[in-house]
Structures are given as structure tokens and as C-alpha cells.
CSV table of C-alpha atoms in Angstrom, one decimal:
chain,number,residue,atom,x,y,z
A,1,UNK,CA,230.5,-90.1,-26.9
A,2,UNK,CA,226.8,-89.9,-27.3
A,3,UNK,CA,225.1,-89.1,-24.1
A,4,UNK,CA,222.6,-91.5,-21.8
A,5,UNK,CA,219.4,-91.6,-22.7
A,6,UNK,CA,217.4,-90.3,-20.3
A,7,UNK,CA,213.6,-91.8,-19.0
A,8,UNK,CA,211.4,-88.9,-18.3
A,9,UNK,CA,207.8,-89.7,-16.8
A,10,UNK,CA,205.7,-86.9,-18.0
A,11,UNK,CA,201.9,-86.6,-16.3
A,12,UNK,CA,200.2,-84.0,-18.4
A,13,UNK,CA,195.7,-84.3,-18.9
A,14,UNK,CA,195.5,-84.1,-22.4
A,15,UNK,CA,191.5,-83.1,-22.5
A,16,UNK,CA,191.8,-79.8,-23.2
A,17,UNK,CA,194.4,-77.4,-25.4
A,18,UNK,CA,196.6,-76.6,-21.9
A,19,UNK,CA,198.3,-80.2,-21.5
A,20,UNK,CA,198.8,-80.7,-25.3
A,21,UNK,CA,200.6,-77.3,-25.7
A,22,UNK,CA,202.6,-78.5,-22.7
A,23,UNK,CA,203.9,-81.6,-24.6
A,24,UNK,CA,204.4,-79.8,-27.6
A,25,UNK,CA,206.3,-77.2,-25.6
A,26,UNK,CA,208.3,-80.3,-24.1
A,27,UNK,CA,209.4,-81.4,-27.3
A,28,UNK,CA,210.1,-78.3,-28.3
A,29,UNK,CA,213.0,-78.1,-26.1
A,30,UNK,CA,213.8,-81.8,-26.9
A,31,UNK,CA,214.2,-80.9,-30.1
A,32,UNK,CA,217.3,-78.7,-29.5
A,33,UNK,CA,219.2,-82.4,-29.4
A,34,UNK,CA,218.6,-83.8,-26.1
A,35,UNK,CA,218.1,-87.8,-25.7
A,36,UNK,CA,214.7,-88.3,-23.6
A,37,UNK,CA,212.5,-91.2,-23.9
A,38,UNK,CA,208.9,-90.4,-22.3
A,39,UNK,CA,206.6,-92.3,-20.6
A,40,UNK,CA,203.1,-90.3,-20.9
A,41,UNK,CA,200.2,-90.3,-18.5
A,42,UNK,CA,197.3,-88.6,-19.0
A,43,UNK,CA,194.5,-89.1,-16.2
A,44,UNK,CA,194.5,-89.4,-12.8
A,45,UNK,CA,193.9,-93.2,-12.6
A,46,UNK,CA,196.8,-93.6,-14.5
A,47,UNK,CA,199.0,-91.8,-13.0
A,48,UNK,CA,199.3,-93.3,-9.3
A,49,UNK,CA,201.6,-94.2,-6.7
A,50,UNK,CA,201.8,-98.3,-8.0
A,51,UNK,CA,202.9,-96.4,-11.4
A,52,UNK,CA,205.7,-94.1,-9.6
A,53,UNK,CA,207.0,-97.3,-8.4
A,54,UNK,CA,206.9,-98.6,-11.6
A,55,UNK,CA,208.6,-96.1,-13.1
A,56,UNK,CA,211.2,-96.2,-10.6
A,57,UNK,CA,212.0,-99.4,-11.1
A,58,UNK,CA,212.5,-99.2,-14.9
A,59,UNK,CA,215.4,-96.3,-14.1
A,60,UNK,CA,212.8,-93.0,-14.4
A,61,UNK,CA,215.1,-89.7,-14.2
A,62,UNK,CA,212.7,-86.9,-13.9
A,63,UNK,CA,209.7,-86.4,-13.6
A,64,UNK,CA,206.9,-83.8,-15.1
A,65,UNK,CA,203.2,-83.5,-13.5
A,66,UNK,CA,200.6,-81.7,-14.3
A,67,UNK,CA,197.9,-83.5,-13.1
A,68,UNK,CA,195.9,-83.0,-10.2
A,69,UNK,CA,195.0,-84.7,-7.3
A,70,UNK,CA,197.7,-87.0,-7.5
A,71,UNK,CA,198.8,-87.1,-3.7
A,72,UNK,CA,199.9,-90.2,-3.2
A,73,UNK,CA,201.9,-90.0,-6.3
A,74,UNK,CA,203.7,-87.1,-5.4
A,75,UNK,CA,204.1,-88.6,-2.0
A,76,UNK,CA,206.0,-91.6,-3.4
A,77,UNK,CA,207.9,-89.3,-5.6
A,78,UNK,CA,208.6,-87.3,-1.9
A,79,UNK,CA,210.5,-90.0,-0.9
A,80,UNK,CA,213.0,-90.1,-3.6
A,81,UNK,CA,215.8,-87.7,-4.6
A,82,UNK,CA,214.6,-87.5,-8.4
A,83,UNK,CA,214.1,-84.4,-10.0
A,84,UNK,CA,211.1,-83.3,-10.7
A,85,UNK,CA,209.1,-80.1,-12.3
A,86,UNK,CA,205.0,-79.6,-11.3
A,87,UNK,CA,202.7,-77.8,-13.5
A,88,UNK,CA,200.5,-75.7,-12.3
A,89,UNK,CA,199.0,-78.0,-9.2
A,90,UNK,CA,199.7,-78.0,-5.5
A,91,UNK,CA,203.2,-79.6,-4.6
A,92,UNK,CA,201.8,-82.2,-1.3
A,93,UNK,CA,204.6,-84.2,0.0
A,94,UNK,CA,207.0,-82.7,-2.2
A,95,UNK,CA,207.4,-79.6,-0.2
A,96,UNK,CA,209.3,-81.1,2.5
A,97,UNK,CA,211.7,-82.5,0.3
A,98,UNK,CA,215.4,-81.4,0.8
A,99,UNK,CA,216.5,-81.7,-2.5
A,100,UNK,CA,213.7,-79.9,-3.6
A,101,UNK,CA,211.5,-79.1,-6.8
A,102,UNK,CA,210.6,-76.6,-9.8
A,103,UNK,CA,206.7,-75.4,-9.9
A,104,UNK,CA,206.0,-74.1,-13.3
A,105,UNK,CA,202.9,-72.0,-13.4
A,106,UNK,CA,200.6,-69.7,-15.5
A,107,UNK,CA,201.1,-66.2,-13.9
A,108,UNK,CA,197.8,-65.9,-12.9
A,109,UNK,CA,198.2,-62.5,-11.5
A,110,UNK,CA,199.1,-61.0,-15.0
A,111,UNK,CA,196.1,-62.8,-16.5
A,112,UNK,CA,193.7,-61.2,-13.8
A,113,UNK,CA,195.1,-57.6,-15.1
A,114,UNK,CA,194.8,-58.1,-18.1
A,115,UNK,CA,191.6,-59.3,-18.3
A,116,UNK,CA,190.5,-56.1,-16.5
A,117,UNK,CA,192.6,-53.4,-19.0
A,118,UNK,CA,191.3,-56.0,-21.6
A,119,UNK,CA,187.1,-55.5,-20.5
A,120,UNK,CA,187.9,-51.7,-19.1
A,121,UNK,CA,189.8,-50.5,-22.7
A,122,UNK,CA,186.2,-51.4,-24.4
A,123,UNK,CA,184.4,-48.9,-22.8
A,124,UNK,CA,180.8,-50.4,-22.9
A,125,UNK,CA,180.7,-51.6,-19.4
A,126,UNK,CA,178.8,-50.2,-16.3
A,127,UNK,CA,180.1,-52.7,-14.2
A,128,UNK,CA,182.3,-55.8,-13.9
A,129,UNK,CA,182.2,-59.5,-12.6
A,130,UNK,CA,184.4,-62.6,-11.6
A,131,UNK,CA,183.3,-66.0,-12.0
A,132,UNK,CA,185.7,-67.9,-10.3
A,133,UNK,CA,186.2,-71.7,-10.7
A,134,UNK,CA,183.7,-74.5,-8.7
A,135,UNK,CA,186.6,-75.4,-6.5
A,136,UNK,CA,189.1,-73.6,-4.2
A,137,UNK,CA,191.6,-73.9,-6.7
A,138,UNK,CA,194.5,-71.3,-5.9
A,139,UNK,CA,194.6,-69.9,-9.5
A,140,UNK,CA,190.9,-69.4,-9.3
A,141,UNK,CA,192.1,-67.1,-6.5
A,142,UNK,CA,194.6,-65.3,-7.9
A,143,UNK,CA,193.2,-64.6,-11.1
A,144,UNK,CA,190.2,-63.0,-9.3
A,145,UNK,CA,192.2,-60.6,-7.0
A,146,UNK,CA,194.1,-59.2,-9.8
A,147,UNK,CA,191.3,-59.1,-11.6
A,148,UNK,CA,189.8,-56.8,-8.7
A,149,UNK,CA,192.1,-55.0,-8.0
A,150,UNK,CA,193.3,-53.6,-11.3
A,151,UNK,CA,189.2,-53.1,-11.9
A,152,UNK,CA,189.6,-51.3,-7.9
A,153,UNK,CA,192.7,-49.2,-8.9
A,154,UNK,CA,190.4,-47.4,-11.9
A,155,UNK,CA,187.6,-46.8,-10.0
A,156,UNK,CA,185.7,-49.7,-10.3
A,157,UNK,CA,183.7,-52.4,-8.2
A,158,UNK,CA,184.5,-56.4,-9.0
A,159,UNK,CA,181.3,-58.2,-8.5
A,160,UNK,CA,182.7,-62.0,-7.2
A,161,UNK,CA,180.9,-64.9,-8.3
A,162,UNK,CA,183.5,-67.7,-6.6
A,163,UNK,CA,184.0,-70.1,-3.3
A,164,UNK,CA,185.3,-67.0,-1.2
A,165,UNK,CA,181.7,-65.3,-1.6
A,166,UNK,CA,179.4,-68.2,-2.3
A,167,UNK,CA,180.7,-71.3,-0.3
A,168,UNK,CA,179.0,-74.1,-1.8
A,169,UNK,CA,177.2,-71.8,-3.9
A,170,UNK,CA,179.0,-72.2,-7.1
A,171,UNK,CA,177.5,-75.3,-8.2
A,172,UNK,CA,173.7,-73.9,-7.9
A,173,UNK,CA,172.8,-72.4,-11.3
A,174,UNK,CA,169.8,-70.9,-9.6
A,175,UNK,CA,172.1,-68.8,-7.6
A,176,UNK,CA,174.8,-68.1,-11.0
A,177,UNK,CA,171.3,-67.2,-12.8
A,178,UNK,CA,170.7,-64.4,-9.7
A,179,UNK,CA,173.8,-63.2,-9.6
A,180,UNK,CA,173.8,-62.6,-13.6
A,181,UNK,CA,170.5,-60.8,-13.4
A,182,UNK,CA,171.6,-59.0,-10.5
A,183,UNK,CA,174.2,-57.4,-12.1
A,184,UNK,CA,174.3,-53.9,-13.7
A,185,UNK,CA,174.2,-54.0,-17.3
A,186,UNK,CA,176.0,-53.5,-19.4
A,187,UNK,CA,178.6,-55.8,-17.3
A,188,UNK,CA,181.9,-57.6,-18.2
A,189,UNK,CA,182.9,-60.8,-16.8
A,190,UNK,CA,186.1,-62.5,-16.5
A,191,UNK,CA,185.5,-66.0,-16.7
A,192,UNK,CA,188.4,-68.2,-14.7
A,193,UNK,CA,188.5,-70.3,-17.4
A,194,UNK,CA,186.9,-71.3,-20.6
A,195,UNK,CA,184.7,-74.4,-18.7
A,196,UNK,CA,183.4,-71.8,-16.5
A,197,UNK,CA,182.6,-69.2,-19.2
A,198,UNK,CA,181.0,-72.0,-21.6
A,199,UNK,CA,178.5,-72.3,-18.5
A,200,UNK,CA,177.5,-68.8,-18.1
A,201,UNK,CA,176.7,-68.4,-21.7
A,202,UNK,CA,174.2,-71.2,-21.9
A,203,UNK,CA,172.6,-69.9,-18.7
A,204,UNK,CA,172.7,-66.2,-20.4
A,205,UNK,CA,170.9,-67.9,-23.4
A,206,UNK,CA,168.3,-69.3,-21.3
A,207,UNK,CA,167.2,-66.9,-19.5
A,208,UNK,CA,167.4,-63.9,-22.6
A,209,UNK,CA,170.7,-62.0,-21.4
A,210,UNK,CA,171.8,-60.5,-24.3
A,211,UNK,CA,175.5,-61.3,-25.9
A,212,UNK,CA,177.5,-58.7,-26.1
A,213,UNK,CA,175.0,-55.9,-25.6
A,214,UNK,CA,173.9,-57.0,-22.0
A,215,UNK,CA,177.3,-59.3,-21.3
A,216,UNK,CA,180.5,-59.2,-22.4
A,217,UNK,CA,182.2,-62.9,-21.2
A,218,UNK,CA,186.2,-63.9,-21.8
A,219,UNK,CA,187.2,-66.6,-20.8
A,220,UNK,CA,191.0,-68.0,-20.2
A,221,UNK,CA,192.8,-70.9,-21.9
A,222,UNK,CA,191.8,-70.2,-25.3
A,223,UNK,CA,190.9,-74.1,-26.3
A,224,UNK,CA,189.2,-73.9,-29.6
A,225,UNK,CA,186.4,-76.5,-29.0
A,226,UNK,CA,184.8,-74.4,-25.9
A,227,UNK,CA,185.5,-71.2,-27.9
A,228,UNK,CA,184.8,-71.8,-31.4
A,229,UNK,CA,181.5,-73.9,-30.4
A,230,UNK,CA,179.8,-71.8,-27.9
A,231,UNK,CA,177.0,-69.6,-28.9
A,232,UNK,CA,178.2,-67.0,-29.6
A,233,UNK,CA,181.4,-67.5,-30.1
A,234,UNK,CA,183.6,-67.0,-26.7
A,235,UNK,CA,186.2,-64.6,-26.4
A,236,UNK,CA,189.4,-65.9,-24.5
A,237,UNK,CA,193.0,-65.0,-23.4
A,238,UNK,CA,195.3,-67.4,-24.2
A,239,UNK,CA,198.1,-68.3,-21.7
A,240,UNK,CA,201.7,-69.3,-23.1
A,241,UNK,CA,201.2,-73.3,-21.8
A,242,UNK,CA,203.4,-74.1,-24.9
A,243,UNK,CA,206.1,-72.0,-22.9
A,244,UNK,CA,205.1,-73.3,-19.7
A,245,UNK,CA,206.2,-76.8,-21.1
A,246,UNK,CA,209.5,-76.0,-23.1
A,247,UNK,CA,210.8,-74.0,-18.9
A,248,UNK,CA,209.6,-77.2,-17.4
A,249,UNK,CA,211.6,-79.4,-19.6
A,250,UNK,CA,214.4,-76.8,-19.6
A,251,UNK,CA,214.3,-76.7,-15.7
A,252,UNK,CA,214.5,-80.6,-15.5
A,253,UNK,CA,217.1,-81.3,-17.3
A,254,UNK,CA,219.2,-78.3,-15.7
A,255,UNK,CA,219.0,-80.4,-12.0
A,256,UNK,CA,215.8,-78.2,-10.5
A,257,UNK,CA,215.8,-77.2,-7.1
A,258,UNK,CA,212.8,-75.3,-4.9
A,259,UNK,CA,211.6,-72.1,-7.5
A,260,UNK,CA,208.4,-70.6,-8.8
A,261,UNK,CA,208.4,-70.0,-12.9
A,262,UNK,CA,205.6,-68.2,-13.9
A,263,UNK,CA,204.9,-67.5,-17.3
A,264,UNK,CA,202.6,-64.9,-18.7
A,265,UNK,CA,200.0,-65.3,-21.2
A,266,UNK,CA,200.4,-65.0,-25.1
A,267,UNK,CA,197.1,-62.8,-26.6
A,268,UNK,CA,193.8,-62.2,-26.0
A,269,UNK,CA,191.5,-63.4,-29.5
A,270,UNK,CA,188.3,-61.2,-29.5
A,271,UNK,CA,185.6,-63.4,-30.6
A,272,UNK,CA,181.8,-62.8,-30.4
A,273,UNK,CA,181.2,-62.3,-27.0
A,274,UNK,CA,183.0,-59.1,-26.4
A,275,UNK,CA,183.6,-55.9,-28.3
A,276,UNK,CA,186.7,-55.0,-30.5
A,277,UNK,CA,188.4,-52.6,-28.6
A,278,UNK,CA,188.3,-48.8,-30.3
A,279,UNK,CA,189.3,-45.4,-30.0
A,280,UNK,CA,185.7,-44.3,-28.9
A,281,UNK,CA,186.1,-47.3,-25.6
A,282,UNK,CA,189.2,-46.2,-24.6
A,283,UNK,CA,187.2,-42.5,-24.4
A,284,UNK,CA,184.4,-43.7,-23.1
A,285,UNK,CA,186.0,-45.9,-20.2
A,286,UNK,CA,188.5,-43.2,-19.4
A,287,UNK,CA,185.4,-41.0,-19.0
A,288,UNK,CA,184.1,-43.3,-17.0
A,289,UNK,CA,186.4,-43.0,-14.8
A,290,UNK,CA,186.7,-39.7,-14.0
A,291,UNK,CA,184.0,-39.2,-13.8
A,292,UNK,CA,183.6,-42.3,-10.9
A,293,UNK,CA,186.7,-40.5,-8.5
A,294,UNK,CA,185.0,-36.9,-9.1
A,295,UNK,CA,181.2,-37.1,-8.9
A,296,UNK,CA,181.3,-35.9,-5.4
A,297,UNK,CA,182.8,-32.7,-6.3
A,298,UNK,CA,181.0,-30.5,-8.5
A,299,UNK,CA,180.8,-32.2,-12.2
A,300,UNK,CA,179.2,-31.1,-14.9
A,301,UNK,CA,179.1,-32.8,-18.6
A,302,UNK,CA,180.9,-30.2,-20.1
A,303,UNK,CA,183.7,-30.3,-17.2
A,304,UNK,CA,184.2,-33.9,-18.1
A,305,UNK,CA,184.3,-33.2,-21.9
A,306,UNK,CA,187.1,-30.4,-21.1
A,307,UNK,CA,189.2,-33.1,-19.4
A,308,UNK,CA,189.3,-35.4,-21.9
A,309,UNK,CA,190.0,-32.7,-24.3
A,310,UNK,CA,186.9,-33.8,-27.2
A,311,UNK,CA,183.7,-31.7,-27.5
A,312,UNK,CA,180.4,-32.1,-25.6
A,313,UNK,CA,178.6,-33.0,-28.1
A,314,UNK,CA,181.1,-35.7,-29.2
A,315,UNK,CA,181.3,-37.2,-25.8
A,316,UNK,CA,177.7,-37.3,-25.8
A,317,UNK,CA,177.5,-39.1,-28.9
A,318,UNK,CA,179.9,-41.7,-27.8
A,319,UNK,CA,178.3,-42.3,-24.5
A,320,UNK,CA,174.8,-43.1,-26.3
A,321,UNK,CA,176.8,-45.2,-28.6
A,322,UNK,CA,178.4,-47.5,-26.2
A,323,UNK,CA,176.0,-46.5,-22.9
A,324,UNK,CA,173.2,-46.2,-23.9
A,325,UNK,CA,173.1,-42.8,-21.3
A,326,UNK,CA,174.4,-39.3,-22.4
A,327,UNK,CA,177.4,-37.9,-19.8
A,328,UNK,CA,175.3,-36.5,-17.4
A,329,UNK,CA,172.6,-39.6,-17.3
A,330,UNK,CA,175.8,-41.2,-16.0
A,331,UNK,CA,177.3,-38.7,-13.5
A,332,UNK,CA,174.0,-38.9,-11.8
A,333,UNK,CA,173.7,-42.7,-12.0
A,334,UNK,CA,177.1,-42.5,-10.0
A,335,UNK,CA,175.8,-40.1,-7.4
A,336,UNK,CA,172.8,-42.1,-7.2
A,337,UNK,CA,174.6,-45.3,-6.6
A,338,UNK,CA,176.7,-43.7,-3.4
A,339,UNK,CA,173.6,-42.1,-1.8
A,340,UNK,CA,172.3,-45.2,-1.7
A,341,UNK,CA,175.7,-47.0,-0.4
A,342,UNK,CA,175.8,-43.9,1.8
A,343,UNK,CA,171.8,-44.5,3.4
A,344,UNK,CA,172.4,-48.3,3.8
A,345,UNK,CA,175.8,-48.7,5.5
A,346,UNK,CA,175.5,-45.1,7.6
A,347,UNK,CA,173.6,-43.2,10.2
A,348,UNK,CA,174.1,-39.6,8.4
A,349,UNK,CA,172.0,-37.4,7.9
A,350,UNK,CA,170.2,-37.1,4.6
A,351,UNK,CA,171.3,-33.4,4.6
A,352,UNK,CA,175.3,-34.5,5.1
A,353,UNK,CA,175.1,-37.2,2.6
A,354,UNK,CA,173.2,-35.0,-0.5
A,355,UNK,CA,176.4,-32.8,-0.1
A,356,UNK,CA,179.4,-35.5,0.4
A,357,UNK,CA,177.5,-37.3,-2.8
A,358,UNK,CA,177.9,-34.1,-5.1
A,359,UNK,CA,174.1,-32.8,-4.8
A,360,UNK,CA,173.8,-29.0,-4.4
A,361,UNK,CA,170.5,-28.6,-3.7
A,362,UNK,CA,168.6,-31.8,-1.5
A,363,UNK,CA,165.0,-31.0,-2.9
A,364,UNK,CA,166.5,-32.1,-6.5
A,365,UNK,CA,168.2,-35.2,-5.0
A,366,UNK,CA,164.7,-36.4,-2.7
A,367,UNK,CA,162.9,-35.7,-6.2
A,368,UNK,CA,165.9,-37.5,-8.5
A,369,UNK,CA,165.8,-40.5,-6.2
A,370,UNK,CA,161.6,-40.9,-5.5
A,371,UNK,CA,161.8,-41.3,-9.5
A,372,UNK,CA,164.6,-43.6,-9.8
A,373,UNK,CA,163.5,-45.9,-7.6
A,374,UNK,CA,159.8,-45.3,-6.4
A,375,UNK,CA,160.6,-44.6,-3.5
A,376,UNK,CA,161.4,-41.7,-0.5
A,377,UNK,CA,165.0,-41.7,0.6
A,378,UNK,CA,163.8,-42.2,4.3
A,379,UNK,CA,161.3,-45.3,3.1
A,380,UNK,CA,164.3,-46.8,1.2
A,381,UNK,CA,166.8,-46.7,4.0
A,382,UNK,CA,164.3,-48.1,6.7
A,383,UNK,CA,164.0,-51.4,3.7
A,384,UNK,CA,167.4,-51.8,3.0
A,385,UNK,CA,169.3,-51.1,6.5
């Protein structure tokens, strides 16, 4: 005896390459012999609480949404005991529901990581940055504090460009265009999504950033027509939405009740905004970064070459390469940086913080710093207290 036919309403914006690879991921699973006939909405205006009703009427048994913004939809839906899967977007009324729902979700976590070994394992960088998304989306979030973290966890800083640390800001390309100049170059950015990175790039073109050299950019979602159209061409990581779609189909027709499925991402495709990781990044960065948890202690170039087991004149040659700066250029940068962190945010003495921040003698460090930055340790402190 065949088996009921079953009406599925799937809500899924098809603008960009995460809801189609959803739907194909959908029939995907269909394809493995199950009976579903599909009613497909694609925009919010479609997709309302009149059409819920509608589709309740006509016998819908599932749902799938993956549109935002849809609250009254979900809050008709709320007030039914059909099963339904959400995609990636906030669950409203459904929460409260006793018999419950699936959320199926790009792992946003994993993406944030990645993008950090991803930017770290080329080795080019000086520092790092987080665009996050206009709105307080909570995968904006996510992605961000991974992001930070993992860059935190290797001895690194994460410069955030998103709602947390500009409220209201995000929108103003004025104050994008300052926080791109402001930051240290060579930087790498993790874009929260392709949209996002697409807008940094044009603002990097007008006003002469350089792409790679000054900015590396990846963004997330992989679509080809932000990627394969931007100038240059944007590098992306590409999260498994075709997976997300076959679980969410999977989970619907195996009666869902309240669980989380996240889903990691697929690959990251190097395109002309980043570099090609190498052998000589990988040194570089994990230079880098001993250098970073040690340039307190006593340091020298030819320590650091010893501990990554490669000559001094090799390491050299890889840091002008790919920084522009031989080893000790950058173990005195690093010093440099945390007397300064050290004169704004402290009361010690200039005499305590030369030997906390790895300077042996303090006449070299007053003289280091009046050239650096034009001005007397005391003079610079009193300006920027």
C-alpha cells in the first residue's frame, strides 16, 4: 500500500545561494522515495499568517521556515500541533509550544574558528578584524566571538566592527571607512557574510586600501554572484546549507520535537582577496606568536629562530617576505604596542613598565619610542590618558 502523500509548506528566500542549496538539500532527501508535495514561499510578504491559514486549511503537514521576520506566521503555526523545522531564524511563539520544534542552524561557532585558523595559517597579518552584520542578528554574534576568541587563544587582538561595539554605527560608512584606516596593516577581516564583505571592498577601493597587501577580507556563504563579481574577487567559506536542508527535511518527516542541529561548514575557496596558505605563513604566523606571549621576557631574533627550529637568516627572509619587517622590527613593534597599552590604562611608573614590557635598559626605550611616534613617553601618556 502506497503511502499518503504528504503537503509540506516550505518558506525558504531564494535570493541568494543559502535558500536554494536548502531546497536542493530538501529534495535531496525526497529523493530517497518519500511522497511530499511542496508549497514554496519565498519572501516575507508571501509567507504570512493569512497564508498559514491557508495552508492549513488545504491539510499542510509540516512545515519548513527559513525566512525571517515572519512572527505572526510562526505565531499561527504556535497554535497548532503541526510539525515544524526552522532554519536558521529566531523561533517567536513557537517556543512555548508543548509539542515542540526542530531549529536547524549553521554552526556559527565553527565558522568563527575557522575563519581565524583560516586568516592566522597565512601568516601575512599584523592584526585582525570582525565585521559583523547591520543588525543584532544572533549568528552575527556568534560568528564574532569564535572568531575572537580563537584569534584571543593565539595571542591575538579581534578588532569588532558590529552592533555590540558600534550601536547604530554599522550603517555609517564614514565610521566603517575609520575603522578600516584605523586598523594595523597588514589586517585580516572576517566578514559575517558575503553582503557585508562586498561592502567593505568597495569602500577599500575608494579610499586606496590595498587588496590583499593592506587587506585580506573572507567572507561567509560562498554565493558566487557577490564572490565571483567583486573586485577583486572575494574569498569565502562556504557553509553546508545543502546539508542543512536534507536534516531539516530528515527531522520533519521523523515527527521533530524541541533540538538544536547545527551543521558545520563545507570549505573555504581562496579567491583574490586573501593569500594561498603556505609553508612560509604557517612559519611566519607561528612566529608571530611566540613571539606575542614572550616579548616581555628577554627575546632576541635568533632566540625565536631557535624555537622554531629554521635559521636566522631564513626567518628573516620570510618575515620581509610576508611582513614587510625583519624578526626583530617585530619583537619591538610588540613591546612598543604594550608600553603604550601599559602608559594609557596605568599609573606605573615609566621605570616599572620599560622592565615588565621586555626593555633592559629605559634610555633605549624613551629613545625607541620619541622616534616611533614623535613623541616623549611622559607627553604621550598626558594626550592619550
Amino acid at each position: 500500500m502506497k503511502s499518503k502523500t504528504r503537503h509540506i509548506v516550505v518558506a525558504l528566500r531564494m535570493a541568494g545561494i543559502a535558500g536554494q542549496d536548502k531546497l536542493s538539500g530538501i529534495f535531496e532527501y525526497l529523493s530517497e522515495g518519500l511522497r511530499w508535495n511542496l508549497a514554496i514561499y519565498r519572501t516575507q510578504n508571501e509567507f504570512t499568517a493569512e497564508t498559514v491559514r491557508h495552508e492549513i486549511r488545504r491539510g499542510a503537514d509540516g512545515f519548513v521556515i527559513g525566512l525571517t521576520n515572519v512572527d505572526d506566521a510562526l505565531a499561527e503555526i504556535a497554535r497548532t500541533d503541526i510539525p515544524v523545522v526552522i532554519m536558521n531564524v529566531d523561533p517567536g511563539a513557537l517556543a512555548d509550544r508543548k509539542c515542540g520544534y526542530v531549529n536547524v542552524k549553521s554552526d556559527a561557532e565553527a565558522i568563527g574558528r575557522e575563519a581565524a585558523q583560516t586568516l592566522l595559517a597565512q601568516g601575512v597579518y599584523r592584526s585582525y578584524g570582525y565585521a559583523g552584520y547591520r543588525t543584532d542578528a544572533d549568528w552575527s554574534h556568534e560568528r564574532g566571538r569564535a572568531f575572537r576568541d580563537a584569534l584571543q587563544k593565539a595571542g591575538f587582538i579581534g578588532r569588532m566592527f558590529d552592533v555590540s561595539h558600534f550601536p547604530d554605527r554599522t550603517e555609517d560608512r564614514d565610521t566603517l571607512v575609520h575603522w578600516l584606516r584605523a586598523l594595523p596593516k597588514p589586517c585580516g577581516i572576517l566578514a559575517a557574510c558575503d553582503d557585508r564583505a562586498y561592502e567593505i571592498i568597495d569602500v577599500c577601493r575608494e579610499t586606496g586600501i590595498k587588496i590583499p597587501q593592506e587587506v585580506g577580507i573572507l567572507g561567509v556563504n560562498n554565493d558566487p554572484l557577490l564572490c565571483e563579481n567583486s573586485d577583486p574577487r572575494l574569498s569565502s567559506i562556504q557553509p553546508d546549507f545543502r546539508r542543512e536542508g536534507y536534516l531539516a527535511a530528515q527531522a520533519l518527516h521523523h515527527a521533530p520535537r524541541n533540538r538544536d542541529i547545527k551543521v558545520g561548514l563545507r570549505q573555504v575557496v581562496h579567491r583574490e582577496t586573501t593569500y594561498p596558505i603556505s609553508t612560509s605563513g604557517k612559519l611566519v604566523q607561528n612566529a608571530i606568536v611566540f613571539i606575542s606571549k614572550n616579548a616581555h621576557q628577554p627575546l632576541t631574533a635568533r632566540m625565536v629562530a631557535e624555537k622554531m627550529k629554521v635559521s636566522r637568516s631564513l626567518l628573516d627572509l620570510r618575515f620581509r617576505q610576508l611582513q614587510g619587517e625583519t624578526v626583530r622590527e617585530v619583537i619591538s613593534r610588540m613591546r612598543l604596542d604594550a608600553v603604550k597599552h601599559r602608559l594609557a590604562t596605568s599609573r606605573d611608573t615609566i621605570e616599572q613598565i620599560s622592565r615588565d614590557c621586555g626593555w633592559e635598559n629605559i634610555n633605549s626605550l624613551k629613545n625607541f619610542f620619541r622616534k616611533a611616534t614623535g613623541h616623549s613617553m611622559r607627553d604621550w601618556r598626558t594626550d592619550n590618558k
